[in-house]
Short mmCIF file of C-alpha atoms in Angstrom, two decimals:
data_model
loop_
_atom_site.label_atom_id
_atom_site.label_comp_id
_atom_site.label_asym_id
_atom_site.label_seq_id
_atom_site.Cartn_x
_atom_site.Cartn_y
_atom_site.Cartn_z
CA MET X 1 0.00 0.00 0.00
CA GLU X 2 1.24 3.45 -0.90
CA VAL X 3 0.56 6.45 1.36
CA ILE X 4 0.29 9.88 -0.20
CA THR X 5 0.44 12.99 1.93
CA ILE X 6 -0.74 16.46 0.95
CA GLU X 7 -1.08 19.74 2.76
CA SER X 8 -4.31 20.27 4.66
CA GLN X 9 -5.17 23.36 2.57
CA ALA X 10 -4.73 21.40 -0.67
CA PHE X 11 -6.95 18.65 0.75
CA ARG X 12 -9.66 21.18 1.66
CA ASP X 13 -9.46 22.71 -1.84
CA LEU X 14 -9.82 19.26 -3.40
CA GLN X 15 -12.72 18.42 -1.12
CA SER X 16 -14.42 21.71 -2.00
CA LYS X 17 -14.08 21.01 -5.73
CA LEU X 18 -15.50 17.51 -5.29
CA ASN X 19 -18.47 18.92 -3.39
CA THR X 20 -19.07 21.44 -6.19
CA ILE X 21 -19.07 18.64 -8.77
CA ALA X 22 -21.44 16.55 -6.63
CA LYS X 23 -23.87 19.48 -6.33
CA PHE X 24 -23.73 20.05 -10.09
CA VAL X 25 -24.50 16.41 -10.86
CA SER X 26 -27.33 16.40 -8.31
CA ALA X 27 -28.85 19.53 -9.86
CA LEU X 28 -28.68 17.96 -13.33
CA GLN X 29 -30.45 14.83 -12.08
CA LYS X 30 -33.22 16.90 -10.50
CA LYS X 31 -33.60 18.92 -13.69
CA ALA X 32 -33.85 15.73 -15.76
CA GLU X 33 -36.53 14.38 -13.43
CA GLU X 34 -38.55 17.58 -13.78
CA GLN X 35 -38.33 17.65 -17.59
CA PRO X 36 -39.50 14.33 -19.02
CA GLU X 37 -39.66 15.81 -22.52
CA ASP X 38 -35.87 15.43 -22.77
CA ASP X 39 -36.09 11.66 -22.22
CA TRP X 40 -35.67 9.20 -25.08
CA VAL X 41 -37.99 6.25 -25.73
CA ASP X 42 -37.69 3.49 -28.29
CA SER X 43 -40.15 2.53 -31.03
CA TYR X 44 -41.47 -0.45 -29.10
CA ASP X 45 -42.48 1.69 -26.11
CA VAL X 46 -44.03 4.37 -28.33
CA CYS X 47 -46.10 1.80 -30.21
CA THR X 48 -47.09 -0.12 -27.08
CA PHE X 49 -48.16 2.75 -24.86
CA LEU X 50 -49.66 5.02 -27.51
CA LYS X 51 -51.38 2.11 -29.25
CA ILE X 52 -50.10 2.96 -32.71
CA GLY X 53 -48.56 0.66 -35.27
CA ASN X 54 -44.90 0.34 -36.09
CA LYS X 55 -45.84 1.08 -39.71
CA THR X 56 -47.25 4.45 -38.58
CA LEU X 57 -43.90 5.42 -37.09
CA GLN X 58 -42.15 4.14 -40.20
CA ARG X 59 -44.33 6.35 -42.42
CA LEU X 60 -43.66 9.38 -40.19
CA ARG X 61 -39.91 8.72 -40.39
CA ALA X 62 -40.05 8.30 -44.18
CA ALA X 63 -41.96 11.57 -44.55
CA ASN X 64 -39.46 13.34 -42.23
CA ALA X 65 -42.38 14.27 -39.99
CA VAL X 66 -40.61 13.01 -36.88
CA THR X 67 -37.03 13.36 -35.73
CA TYR X 68 -35.38 10.29 -34.31
CA SER X 69 -32.02 8.72 -33.62
CA ARG X 70 -30.98 5.26 -34.70
CA ILE X 71 -28.62 3.41 -32.38
CA ARG X 72 -27.64 -0.18 -33.11
CA GLY X 73 -30.62 -0.65 -35.38
CA ARG X 74 -33.19 0.69 -32.90
CA ASN X 75 -35.03 3.98 -33.31
CA TYR X 76 -35.36 6.38 -30.38
CA TYR X 77 -37.62 9.42 -30.05
CA ARG X 78 -37.70 12.32 -27.62
CA ILE X 79 -40.82 12.69 -25.50
CA SER X 80 -41.06 16.30 -26.71
CA GLU X 81 -41.16 15.03 -30.29
CA ILE X 82 -44.02 12.65 -29.43
CA GLN X 83 -45.86 15.58 -27.81
CA ARG X 84 -45.35 17.64 -30.97
CA LEU X 85 -46.81 14.83 -33.09
CA MET X 86 -49.85 14.73 -30.81
CA LYS X 87 -50.25 18.51 -30.94
CA ASN X 88 -50.09 18.50 -34.76
CA ASN X 89 -52.58 15.61 -34.91
CA LEU X 90 -50.10 13.35 -36.71
CA ILE X 91 -50.81 10.63 -34.15
CA ARG X 92 -53.93 10.18 -32.11
CA CYS X 93 -53.57 9.26 -28.48
CA SER X 94 -54.68 10.57 -25.13
CA ASP X 95 -52.65 12.46 -22.57
CA GLU X 96 -53.14 9.51 -20.22
CA GLN X 97 -51.37 7.23 -22.68
CA LEU X 98 -48.49 9.70 -22.96
CA GLN X 99 -48.22 9.96 -19.18
CA GLU X 100 -48.15 6.17 -18.95
CA LEU X 101 -45.31 6.13 -21.50
CA ILE X 102 -43.36 8.69 -19.46
CA LYS X 103 -44.01 6.80 -16.22
CA ASN X 104 -42.88 3.50 -17.73
CA ASN X 105 -39.76 5.10 -19.19
CA ARG X 106 -38.82 6.58 -15.82
CA PHE X 107 -39.32 3.23 -14.14
CA TYR X 108 -37.12 1.55 -16.75
CA VAL X 109 -34.37 4.18 -16.40
CA GLU X 110 -34.42 3.88 -12.60
CA GLN X 111 -34.25 0.10 -12.86
CA ARG X 112 -31.17 0.34 -15.12
CA ARG X 113 -29.50 2.77 -12.71
CA ASN X 114 -30.07 0.39 -9.81
CA THR X 115 -28.69 -2.51 -11.83
CA LYS X 116 -25.53 -0.55 -12.65
CA THR X 117 -24.93 0.40 -9.03
CA ASP X 118 -25.36 -3.20 -7.88
CA ARG X 119 -22.43 -4.35 -9.99
#
């Protein structure tokens, strides 16, 4: 084992910087929890919770009516983009269905975070 010594002032400065970083990360997490429209959901969840067909999403993508990201062959959409589609009447679903999608996505994200911390 190797012992490293530093001056007490340098240690306090380092501790202060670490606390600042921890506060910043905590604030970002709270902001993300308050703004679900920045979350990403995949095609399967969108189709399942909004009760629309995969072909409907495919047509919207082909017509460039919806923005999405493709990662490893899966398509992901922002919640804000889904809300825009609802507002413009490009897809028909209720606010309750959208809230259920958001709730399920949050549950899934929290479950993944817990799995990562258990390792």
